[in-house]
Amino acid sequence: MADNTGAHGQTGATTDASLENRAKSTKRNSRWWLWAIVAVIAVVAIIIGVNLAKPKSSTNPSVVGSGDNTADTVTIGLKLAPTNLDIRTTAGSALDQILIGNVYEGIVARDEHNQVVPAIAKSWDESKDGLTYTFHLNEHMTFSNGDALTAEDVSWSINQLIKNQYHDADSLSMVKSVTADDGANTVTITLATPNSNLLWTLTGRAGLVFDKDAKYDAKTEAIGSGPYTVAKFVVNDAITLKANPKYWGTHKAKTATVVVKYLADDNAAVNALKSGTVQVLAPITETLAAPFAKDAAHYTVKAGDDTDKYVLAFNSKGKNTADKRVRQAIRYAIDHEELIASRGGSDKALGGPIPSLDPGYEDLTGLYPHDEAKAKALMSEAGYSEAKPLTLTLTYANIYGTELGDQLRSQLAKIGIDLKVNVVEFSTWLQDVYTNKDYDLSLVDHNESHDFYQWADSTYYYNYDNTEVQRLYAQAIAATSDDSRDELLAKAAKLVSEDAPADWLFNYRVTTVWAKGVAGFPVNLNQTLLPLYDVTYAK
């Protein structure tokens, strides 16, 4: 099982879907909301003798935009390696990152702003009642093995996901039927109930299209319709992508070969960039990026937006944290600017449960500004002070290091909270906090987009139960217009933030560094969405 821990450098990260899957490995409990690479024989024609030290021009007819000084190969250093290539059954964002948009394509896709854009479907119509979506497909599409990509492949792929309960099948629980009309080149999805998240859901695994007639080992091979094929896969080491000579669309690969090296060790990754073994690193911590930022003549360092939310949860039914005054005091006591500065300054303050790239976002940082006096007054009302402190325990996984816990302990001591920091193995956190809900405070990076549902379910580990939030969220999901959905989500998010069931320490931003001459590498969302067709490297 793929795991997303450690995806963001020394502090680590984990998606909520991964949390669910990891929890299932120790306790079999399902939740309603949670939710392929033949050794390519049609390899692109590449000039013999290409190497990074002496880039040559590309003559591959499937590669566009190449010039005399453009290298045929770009090598990229990433951190989190997939354990296999079976994107239908294996959890973990590493597969989404490298395969979606590069090797496999969906009926629709996402852009760098997290918005839905055309892909295999060039357009779509939605009925007024929000129950019927008709997708109009592009013409003359093919898979990398030469098979035609038809409406039947699209409907078969989605129906197979639902039937076999592949990864993310839960996200299509509202789907009543998926039918194809090869004559009209359309696919129709009918819902039992409206769901305003459907299109966005289809940009991920739920909407991927596979060749229904192909035979291959999905764990080590892949047959997709994207601009790249997988030429070589070495577990925990590297994936080599080659431009797909049979690619049908507008996103033709600009570089013939992209090698992705997985570098789990930060120092090894930095050395690989310095030596020219790789031309790009994503992610890199702010501390390690500093020398590259100072060498602007040779490197570019840039932080991109993402949907990671470092959530400091307060057990809403805990013995000491059920008191709203205590929760509010903690929020006022936390100095977010200090936390962000200590991490290099790239992260953004986040005052509520919805990040800027998600629908319903509103800047809520003004609800609980840093105010020690207010925090002390609230603690006094609750019966505590520096002389008579309240003892609380913060439990979190060791993948996040110790610095955040130490900082929070220091900040909360000033208002009369004696914070005991309990750093544990991830498996222990899953059992005690996520599954058993036995905690005072907890810290985890929730990096999934569109995950507000967590706050609308009283059985989630937050133990947060607000019927008005649940009502607003249900209405938002049933909304038939984006504006209505966004307005309802914003209202619900503000209620959640006001209730203070958690503090959102910051919206983590991914820092990427690349060598001079690299262009087209995506910065936003690149830990889950990494289209590589525009990437080039010139010396």
Coordinates of C-alpha atoms in Angstrom, one line a residue:
M1 CA 0.0 0.0 0.0
A2 CA 1.4 3.4 -1.0
D3 CA 1.7 5.9 1.8
N4 CA 1.9 9.6 1.6
T5 CA 3.9 10.2 4.7
G6 CA 7.1 12.2 4.2
A7 CA 5.9 13.8 1.0
H8 CA 6.7 17.2 2.0
G9 CA 10.3 17.0 3.2
Q10 CA 11.3 16.8 6.9
T11 CA 7.8 17.5 8.2
G12 CA 6.0 14.8 6.3
A13 CA 2.4 14.7 5.1
T14 CA -0.4 12.3 4.6
T15 CA -3.6 12.5 2.7
D16 CA -6.9 11.7 4.4
A17 CA -7.6 8.9 2.0
S18 CA -4.3 7.3 3.1
L19 CA -5.3 7.8 6.7
E20 CA -8.5 5.8 6.1
N21 CA -6.6 3.1 4.2
R22 CA -3.9 2.8 6.9
A23 CA -6.6 2.7 9.6
K24 CA -8.4 -0.1 7.8
S25 CA -5.2 -2.2 7.9
T26 CA -5.6 -2.3 11.7
K27 CA -9.3 -2.1 12.0
R28 CA -11.7 -3.0 9.2
N29 CA -14.1 -0.1 9.1
S30 CA -15.5 1.7 6.0
R31 CA -16.8 5.2 5.7
W32 CA -19.3 6.3 3.0
W33 CA -17.4 9.4 1.9
L34 CA -14.0 7.9 1.3
W35 CA -13.4 6.7 -1.2
A36 CA -1.2 0.1 -15.9
I37 CA 2.1 0.1 -18.6
V38 CA 2.9 -2.4 -21.2
A39 CA 6.6 -2.2 -21.8
V40 CA 6.0 0.2 -24.7
I41 CA 7.1 -1.2 -28.0
A42 CA 6.3 1.9 -29.9
V43 CA 9.2 3.8 -28.4
V44 CA 10.0 7.3 -29.8
A45 CA 12.9 7.7 -32.2
I46 CA 15.6 9.5 -30.2
I47 CA 19.0 10.6 -31.3
I48 CA 21.6 8.1 -30.1
G49 CA 24.1 9.3 -27.5
V50 CA 21.9 11.9 -25.8
N51 CA 23.1 12.8 -22.3
L52 CA 22.5 15.6 -19.8
A53 CA 26.1 16.8 -20.0
K54 CA 25.8 17.6 -23.7
P55 CA 22.2 18.2 -24.7
K56 CA 21.3 17.7 -28.4
S57 CA 18.3 18.5 -30.4
S58 CA 15.3 16.2 -30.5
T59 CA 14.1 14.6 -33.7
N60 CA 11.2 12.7 -32.2
P61 CA 8.1 13.5 -34.3
S62 CA 5.9 13.2 -31.2
V63 CA 7.8 16.0 -29.4
V64 CA 7.0 19.6 -30.1
G65 CA 8.8 22.8 -29.5
S66 CA 12.3 21.3 -29.5
G67 CA 15.3 23.4 -30.6
D68 CA 19.0 22.9 -31.2
N69 CA 19.8 23.7 -27.5
T70 CA 16.9 21.6 -26.0
A71 CA 17.9 18.5 -24.2
D72 CA 16.2 15.2 -25.1
T73 CA 16.1 14.3 -21.4
V74 CA 15.1 16.0 -18.2
T75 CA 15.6 14.4 -14.9
I76 CA 13.3 15.3 -12.0
G77 CA 13.9 14.6 -8.3
L78 CA 10.8 13.7 -6.3
K79 CA 10.4 12.4 -2.8
L80 CA 7.5 9.9 -2.5
A81 CA 7.9 6.8 -4.6
P82 CA 4.9 4.5 -5.6
T83 CA 5.2 0.9 -4.6
N84 CA 3.6 -0.3 -7.9
L85 CA 1.7 1.3 -10.9
D86 CA -1.8 -0.1 -10.3
I87 CA -3.6 3.2 -9.9
R88 CA -7.0 1.5 -9.6
T89 CA -6.2 -0.4 -6.4
T90 CA -3.2 1.2 -4.7
A91 CA -3.6 4.1 -2.4
G92 CA -1.2 7.1 -2.2
S93 CA -0.8 10.4 -4.0
A94 CA 2.5 9.3 -5.6
L95 CA 0.6 7.5 -8.3
D96 CA -1.7 10.4 -9.0
Q97 CA 1.3 12.7 -9.2
I98 CA 3.2 10.8 -11.8
L99 CA 0.5 9.0 -13.8
I100 CA -2.6 11.3 -14.1
G101 CA -2.2 13.7 -17.0
N102 CA 1.0 12.1 -18.1
V103 CA 0.2 8.4 -18.8
Y104 CA -3.5 8.2 -18.0
E105 CA -6.1 10.7 -18.8
G106 CA -9.5 11.4 -17.4
I107 CA -12.8 12.3 -18.9
V108 CA -12.0 15.8 -17.5
A109 CA -8.9 17.2 -15.9
R110 CA -7.7 20.0 -13.5
D111 CA -5.6 23.0 -14.2
E112 CA -3.0 24.6 -11.9
H113 CA -5.7 26.6 -10.2
N114 CA -7.6 23.4 -9.2
Q115 CA -10.4 24.2 -11.8
V116 CA -12.0 21.6 -14.0
V117 CA -11.0 21.7 -17.7
P118 CA -11.7 19.5 -20.7
A119 CA -9.6 16.4 -21.3
I120 CA -11.0 13.2 -23.0
A121 CA -14.3 15.1 -23.1
K122 CA -14.1 18.4 -25.0
S123 CA -17.3 19.7 -23.4
W124 CA -20.2 18.6 -21.3
D125 CA -23.8 19.6 -20.6
E126 CA -25.6 19.5 -17.2
S127 CA -29.3 19.1 -16.8
K128 CA -31.1 21.8 -14.8
D129 CA -31.9 19.3 -12.0
G130 CA -28.2 18.4 -11.7
L131 CA -28.9 14.7 -12.3
T132 CA -27.7 14.2 -15.9
Y133 CA -24.3 15.0 -17.3
T134 CA -23.6 14.5 -21.0
F135 CA -20.0 14.4 -22.0
H136 CA -19.1 15.1 -25.7
L137 CA -15.8 13.4 -26.4
N138 CA -12.9 14.4 -28.7
E139 CA -12.5 12.6 -32.0
H140 CA -9.8 10.2 -33.2
M141 CA -8.4 9.4 -29.8
T142 CA -6.0 6.5 -29.3
F143 CA -4.3 4.6 -26.5
S144 CA -0.5 4.2 -26.5
N145 CA -0.9 0.7 -28.0
G146 CA -2.8 2.0 -31.0
D147 CA -6.2 1.0 -29.9
A148 CA -9.0 3.5 -30.5
L149 CA -10.3 5.3 -27.4
T150 CA -14.1 5.2 -27.7
A151 CA -17.1 6.2 -25.6
E152 CA -17.4 2.6 -24.7
D153 CA -13.9 2.6 -23.1
V154 CA -15.0 5.7 -21.0
S155 CA -18.2 4.2 -19.7
W156 CA -16.6 0.8 -19.1
S157 CA -13.8 2.4 -17.0
I158 CA -16.1 4.2 -14.7
N159 CA -18.5 1.3 -14.4
Q160 CA -15.6 -1.1 -13.6
L161 CA -14.4 1.3 -10.9
I162 CA -17.9 1.3 -9.3
K163 CA -18.5 -2.5 -9.8
N164 CA -15.1 -3.6 -8.4
Q165 CA -14.9 -0.8 -5.8
Y166 CA -11.5 0.4 -7.0
H167 CA -9.8 3.3 -5.3
D168 CA -12.1 6.3 -4.9
A169 CA -15.3 4.4 -5.9
D170 CA -16.9 5.8 -2.8
S171 CA -16.8 9.2 -4.3
L172 CA -19.2 8.1 -7.0
S173 CA -21.8 6.6 -4.7
M174 CA -24.4 9.0 -6.1
V175 CA -24.0 7.6 -9.7
K176 CA -27.1 5.8 -10.9
S177 CA -25.8 4.8 -14.4
V178 CA -23.0 5.5 -16.9
T179 CA -23.9 4.8 -20.6
A180 CA -22.0 5.3 -23.9
D181 CA -23.2 6.2 -27.3
D182 CA -20.4 5.5 -29.7
G183 CA -22.4 6.8 -32.6
A184 CA -22.8 10.3 -31.0
N185 CA -19.4 10.0 -29.3
T186 CA -21.0 10.8 -26.0
V187 CA -21.1 9.4 -22.4
T188 CA -24.0 10.1 -20.1
I189 CA -23.7 9.9 -16.3
T190 CA -27.0 9.9 -14.5
L191 CA -27.1 10.6 -10.7
A192 CA -29.5 9.4 -8.1
T193 CA -29.0 12.7 -6.3
P194 CA -27.3 15.9 -7.4
N195 CA -23.7 16.3 -6.5
S196 CA -21.8 19.5 -7.1
N197 CA -18.5 17.8 -6.6
L198 CA -19.0 15.3 -9.5
L199 CA -16.9 17.1 -12.2
W200 CA -14.0 17.7 -9.8
T201 CA -14.2 14.1 -8.6
L202 CA -13.9 12.9 -12.2
T203 CA -10.6 14.8 -12.6
G204 CA -9.0 12.2 -10.3
R205 CA -8.9 8.4 -10.3
A206 CA -12.7 8.1 -10.5
G207 CA -12.6 9.6 -14.1
L208 CA -9.6 7.8 -15.5
V209 CA -10.1 6.0 -18.8
F210 CA -8.5 2.6 -19.5
D211 CA -8.4 0.4 -22.6
K212 CA -11.1 -2.2 -22.0
D213 CA -9.4 -4.6 -24.5
A214 CA -5.8 -4.4 -23.4
K215 CA -4.1 -7.1 -21.4
Y216 CA -1.2 -6.1 -19.2
D217 CA 0.1 -6.3 -15.6
A218 CA -1.2 -3.2 -14.0
K219 CA 1.3 -3.3 -11.2
T220 CA 4.3 -3.0 -13.5
E221 CA 2.9 -1.7 -16.8
A222 CA 0.4 0.8 -18.1
I223 CA -1.6 1.5 -21.3
G224 CA -3.0 5.0 -21.3
S225 CA -3.9 7.8 -23.7
G226 CA -1.6 10.5 -22.3
P227 CA 1.4 12.3 -23.8
Y228 CA 3.8 9.9 -22.1
T229 CA 4.3 6.1 -21.7
V230 CA 6.2 4.4 -19.0
A231 CA 9.3 2.9 -20.5
K232 CA 10.9 1.7 -17.3
F233 CA 9.8 1.4 -13.6
V234 CA 12.2 0.5 -10.8
V235 CA 10.5 0.3 -7.5
N236 CA 11.6 2.9 -5.0
D237 CA 14.2 4.3 -7.5
A238 CA 13.0 5.7 -10.8
I239 CA 10.4 5.9 -13.5
T240 CA 11.3 6.7 -17.1
L241 CA 8.7 8.4 -19.2
K242 CA 8.9 8.4 -23.0
A243 CA 6.9 10.6 -25.4
N244 CA 3.9 8.7 -26.7
P245 CA 4.2 8.6 -30.5
K246 CA 0.5 7.8 -30.8
Y247 CA -0.7 10.7 -28.6
W248 CA -3.8 12.2 -30.0
G249 CA -4.2 15.5 -28.2
T250 CA -2.9 19.0 -27.9
H251 CA -0.5 18.4 -25.0
K252 CA 2.3 16.8 -27.0
A253 CA 5.4 16.1 -25.0
K254 CA 8.1 18.8 -25.5
T255 CA 10.8 16.6 -24.1
A256 CA 11.4 13.0 -25.5
T257 CA 12.4 11.5 -22.2
V258 CA 11.6 12.5 -18.6
V259 CA 13.3 10.5 -15.9
V260 CA 11.8 10.8 -12.4
K261 CA 14.3 9.9 -9.6
Y262 CA 12.9 9.2 -6.2
L263 CA 15.2 10.7 -3.5
A264 CA 13.9 10.1 0.0
D265 CA 17.0 11.5 1.6
D266 CA 17.0 15.4 1.6
N267 CA 20.8 15.7 1.5
A268 CA 21.1 13.2 -1.3
A269 CA 18.5 15.1 -3.2
V270 CA 20.3 18.4 -2.8
N271 CA 23.6 16.8 -3.9
A272 CA 21.9 15.4 -7.0
L273 CA 20.7 18.9 -7.9
K274 CA 24.1 20.5 -7.3
S275 CA 25.9 17.8 -9.4
G276 CA 23.4 18.1 -12.3
T277 CA 22.2 14.5 -11.8
V278 CA 18.7 16.1 -11.6
Q279 CA 17.5 19.4 -12.9
V280 CA 14.4 19.8 -10.7
L281 CA 13.7 19.0 -7.0
A282 CA 10.1 19.0 -5.6
P283 CA 9.6 19.4 -2.8
I284 CA 12.6 21.0 -0.9
T285 CA 12.5 22.5 2.5
E286 CA 13.0 26.2 2.8
T287 CA 16.2 25.7 4.7
L288 CA 17.8 23.5 2.1
A289 CA 16.5 25.8 -0.7
A290 CA 18.2 28.9 0.7
P291 CA 21.6 28.4 -0.9
F292 CA 19.9 27.8 -4.3
A293 CA 17.8 31.0 -3.8
K294 CA 21.0 33.0 -3.3
D295 CA 22.5 31.6 -6.5
A296 CA 19.8 33.1 -8.8
A297 CA 22.2 32.9 -11.8
H298 CA 22.0 29.1 -11.8
Y299 CA 18.8 28.2 -10.0
T300 CA 15.2 29.3 -9.5
V301 CA 13.3 28.7 -6.3
K302 CA 9.6 29.1 -6.1
A303 CA 6.8 28.2 -3.7
G304 CA 3.5 27.0 -5.2
D305 CA 0.0 26.9 -3.8
D306 CA -1.5 23.6 -2.6
T307 CA -4.4 22.4 -0.6
D308 CA -2.5 21.1 2.5
K309 CA -3.9 22.2 5.8
Y310 CA -1.9 21.6 8.9
V311 CA -4.8 20.9 11.3
L312 CA -4.4 21.2 15.1
A313 CA -7.5 19.4 16.1
F314 CA -9.1 19.9 19.5
N315 CA -11.2 16.9 20.6
S316 CA -14.7 18.5 20.7
K317 CA -15.9 15.9 23.2
G318 CA -12.7 15.7 25.2
K319 CA -12.7 16.1 29.0
N320 CA -10.9 19.5 28.8
T321 CA -11.4 20.6 25.2
A322 CA -15.2 20.3 25.2
D323 CA -15.1 23.8 26.8
K324 CA -15.3 26.2 23.9
R325 CA -13.5 28.9 25.9
V326 CA -10.5 26.7 26.1
R327 CA -10.5 26.0 22.4
Q328 CA -10.9 29.7 21.6
A329 CA -8.1 30.6 24.0
I330 CA -5.8 28.2 22.2
R331 CA -6.6 29.8 18.9
Y332 CA -5.9 33.3 20.2
A333 CA -2.7 32.2 21.8
I334 CA -1.2 30.7 18.7
D335 CA 1.2 33.0 16.8
H336 CA 0.9 31.8 13.3
E337 CA 3.4 34.3 11.9
E338 CA 6.0 32.9 14.2
L339 CA 5.2 29.3 13.1
I340 CA 5.4 30.2 9.5
A341 CA 8.6 32.2 9.8
S342 CA 10.3 29.3 11.5
R343 CA 9.5 27.2 8.5
G344 CA 11.1 29.6 6.0
G345 CA 8.1 32.0 5.5
S346 CA 6.5 30.4 2.4
D347 CA 3.4 28.9 4.0
K348 CA 0.2 31.0 4.3
A349 CA -1.9 31.7 7.3
L350 CA -5.2 29.8 7.2
G351 CA -8.1 30.8 9.4
G352 CA -10.5 28.0 8.5
P353 CA -11.0 24.6 7.0
I354 CA -11.0 25.6 3.3
P355 CA -7.8 26.5 1.5
S356 CA -7.6 29.1 -1.2
L357 CA -7.7 26.7 -4.1
D358 CA -10.9 25.0 -3.0
P359 CA -14.5 26.1 -3.5
G360 CA -16.0 28.2 -0.7
Y361 CA -12.7 29.7 0.4
E362 CA -12.9 32.9 2.4
D363 CA -10.1 34.6 4.3
L364 CA -11.0 33.8 7.9
T365 CA -7.7 34.7 9.5
G366 CA -9.3 37.7 11.2
L367 CA -11.6 35.6 13.4
Y368 CA -8.9 34.6 15.9
P369 CA -5.9 37.0 15.5
H370 CA -3.0 36.4 17.9
D371 CA -4.1 38.0 21.1
E372 CA -2.6 36.8 24.4
A373 CA -4.8 39.1 26.5
K374 CA -8.0 37.6 25.1
A375 CA -6.6 34.1 25.4
K376 CA -5.7 34.6 29.1
A377 CA -9.1 36.1 29.8
L378 CA -10.9 33.1 28.3
M379 CA -8.7 30.7 30.3
S380 CA -9.4 32.7 33.5
E381 CA -13.2 32.3 32.8
A382 CA -12.6 28.6 32.4
G383 CA -10.7 28.5 35.8
Y384 CA -7.1 28.4 34.7
S385 CA -4.0 30.6 34.7
E386 CA -0.2 30.4 34.5
A387 CA -0.3 29.7 38.3
K388 CA -3.0 27.2 37.9
P389 CA -2.4 25.7 34.5
L390 CA -4.6 23.3 32.5
T391 CA -2.7 20.2 31.4
L392 CA -3.3 19.0 27.9
T393 CA -1.6 16.5 25.7
L394 CA -0.8 17.0 22.0
T395 CA -0.4 13.7 20.2
Y396 CA 1.0 13.5 16.7
A397 CA 3.0 11.3 14.4
N398 CA 6.8 11.4 14.3
I399 CA 6.8 12.1 10.6
Y400 CA 6.2 15.8 11.5
G401 CA 9.3 16.2 13.6
T402 CA 9.4 17.9 17.0
E403 CA 9.7 21.6 16.2
L404 CA 6.0 22.4 15.8
G405 CA 5.2 20.6 19.1
D406 CA 7.9 22.6 20.9
Q407 CA 6.7 25.9 19.6
L408 CA 3.1 25.2 20.5
R409 CA 4.2 24.2 24.0
S410 CA 6.0 27.5 24.4
Q411 CA 3.2 29.6 23.1
L412 CA 0.4 27.9 25.1
A413 CA 2.4 28.1 28.4
K414 CA 2.0 31.9 28.3
I415 CA -1.8 31.5 28.8
G416 CA -1.9 28.8 31.4
I417 CA -1.7 25.6 29.4
D418 CA 0.8 23.0 30.3
L419 CA 1.1 21.2 27.0
K420 CA 2.6 17.7 27.0
V421 CA 3.8 16.8 23.6
N422 CA 3.5 13.1 22.8
V423 CA 5.3 12.2 19.5
V424 CA 4.4 8.7 18.4
E425 CA 4.7 6.2 15.6
F426 CA 2.2 6.8 12.8
S427 CA 0.5 3.5 13.5
T428 CA 0.0 4.5 17.1
W429 CA -1.6 7.8 16.0
L430 CA -3.9 6.0 13.7
Q431 CA -5.1 3.7 16.4
D432 CA -5.3 6.1 19.3
V433 CA -6.4 9.3 17.7
Y434 CA -7.9 8.5 14.2
T435 CA -9.7 5.3 15.2
N436 CA -10.3 5.5 19.0
K437 CA -10.6 9.4 19.2
D438 CA -8.6 9.2 22.4
Y439 CA -6.8 12.5 22.6
D440 CA -6.8 16.2 23.7
L441 CA -5.0 17.8 20.8
S442 CA -3.8 16.3 17.6
L443 CA -1.8 17.5 14.6
V444 CA -1.9 16.2 11.1
D445 CA -1.5 17.6 7.5
H446 CA -4.8 17.0 5.6
N447 CA -3.7 17.5 2.1
E448 CA -6.7 16.4 0.1
S449 CA -8.7 19.0 -1.9
H450 CA -12.5 19.3 -1.4
D451 CA -12.4 17.6 2.0
F452 CA -14.7 19.9 3.9
Y453 CA -16.9 16.8 4.4
Q454 CA -14.8 16.0 7.5
W455 CA -16.4 18.8 9.4
A456 CA -19.9 17.7 8.4
D457 CA -19.6 14.2 9.9
S458 CA -19.9 13.8 13.6
T459 CA -18.3 10.4 13.5
Y460 CA -15.0 11.8 12.2
Y461 CA -12.1 11.8 14.7
Y462 CA -12.6 15.5 15.4
N463 CA -15.8 14.6 17.3
Y464 CA -17.3 17.8 15.9
D465 CA -21.0 17.8 15.7
N466 CA -22.9 20.9 14.3
T467 CA -26.2 20.3 12.7
E468 CA -26.2 23.7 10.9
V469 CA -22.9 22.9 9.4
Q470 CA -24.2 19.5 8.3
R471 CA -27.3 21.1 6.8
L472 CA -25.3 23.7 4.8
Y473 CA -22.8 21.1 3.5
A474 CA -25.7 18.9 2.3
Q475 CA -27.2 21.8 0.5
A476 CA -23.8 22.7 -1.0
I477 CA -23.4 19.2 -2.4
A478 CA -26.9 19.2 -3.8
A479 CA -26.4 22.7 -5.4
T480 CA -26.8 22.9 -9.1
S481 CA -24.7 26.0 -9.6
D482 CA -21.1 26.7 -8.5
D483 CA -22.0 30.1 -7.1
S484 CA -24.6 28.6 -4.8
R485 CA -22.3 25.8 -3.7
D486 CA -19.5 28.2 -2.9
E487 CA -21.7 30.5 -0.9
L488 CA -23.1 27.6 1.2
L489 CA -19.6 26.2 1.8
A490 CA -18.3 29.6 2.8
K491 CA -21.1 29.9 5.4
A492 CA -20.4 26.5 6.7
A493 CA -16.7 27.0 7.0
K494 CA -17.2 30.3 8.9
L495 CA -19.4 28.5 11.4
V496 CA -16.8 25.8 11.9
S497 CA -14.0 28.3 12.4
E498 CA -16.1 30.3 14.9
D499 CA -16.7 27.1 16.9
A500 CA -13.0 26.6 17.1
P501 CA -12.9 22.7 16.9
A502 CA -9.4 23.1 15.6
D503 CA -6.8 25.7 14.6
W504 CA -5.5 25.6 11.1
L505 CA -1.8 26.4 11.7
F506 CA -1.1 27.2 8.1
N507 CA -1.7 26.3 4.4
Y508 CA 1.5 24.4 3.5
R509 CA 3.1 25.6 0.2
V510 CA 5.4 23.4 -1.8
T511 CA 8.8 24.8 -2.6
T512 CA 10.4 23.7 -5.9
V513 CA 13.9 24.5 -7.2
W514 CA 15.1 24.0 -10.7
A515 CA 18.3 24.6 -12.6
K516 CA 18.7 27.4 -15.1
G517 CA 17.4 26.3 -18.5
V518 CA 14.4 24.4 -17.2
A519 CA 11.0 25.7 -18.2
G520 CA 7.4 24.5 -18.0
F521 CA 7.6 22.7 -14.7
P522 CA 4.4 23.1 -12.7
V523 CA 4.7 24.8 -9.3
N524 CA 1.1 24.7 -7.9
L525 CA -0.3 21.4 -6.7
N526 CA 2.8 19.5 -7.9
Q527 CA 2.7 16.9 -5.2
T528 CA -0.6 15.6 -6.5
L529 CA -0.9 17.1 -10.0
L530 CA 2.3 17.0 -12.1
P531 CA 1.7 17.4 -15.9
L532 CA 5.1 17.2 -17.5
Y533 CA 4.3 17.7 -21.2
D534 CA 5.5 21.4 -21.2
V535 CA 8.8 20.7 -19.4
T536 CA 12.0 21.5 -21.3
Y537 CA 15.6 21.8 -20.4
A538 CA 18.1 24.0 -22.4
K539 CA 21.7 24.8 -21.5

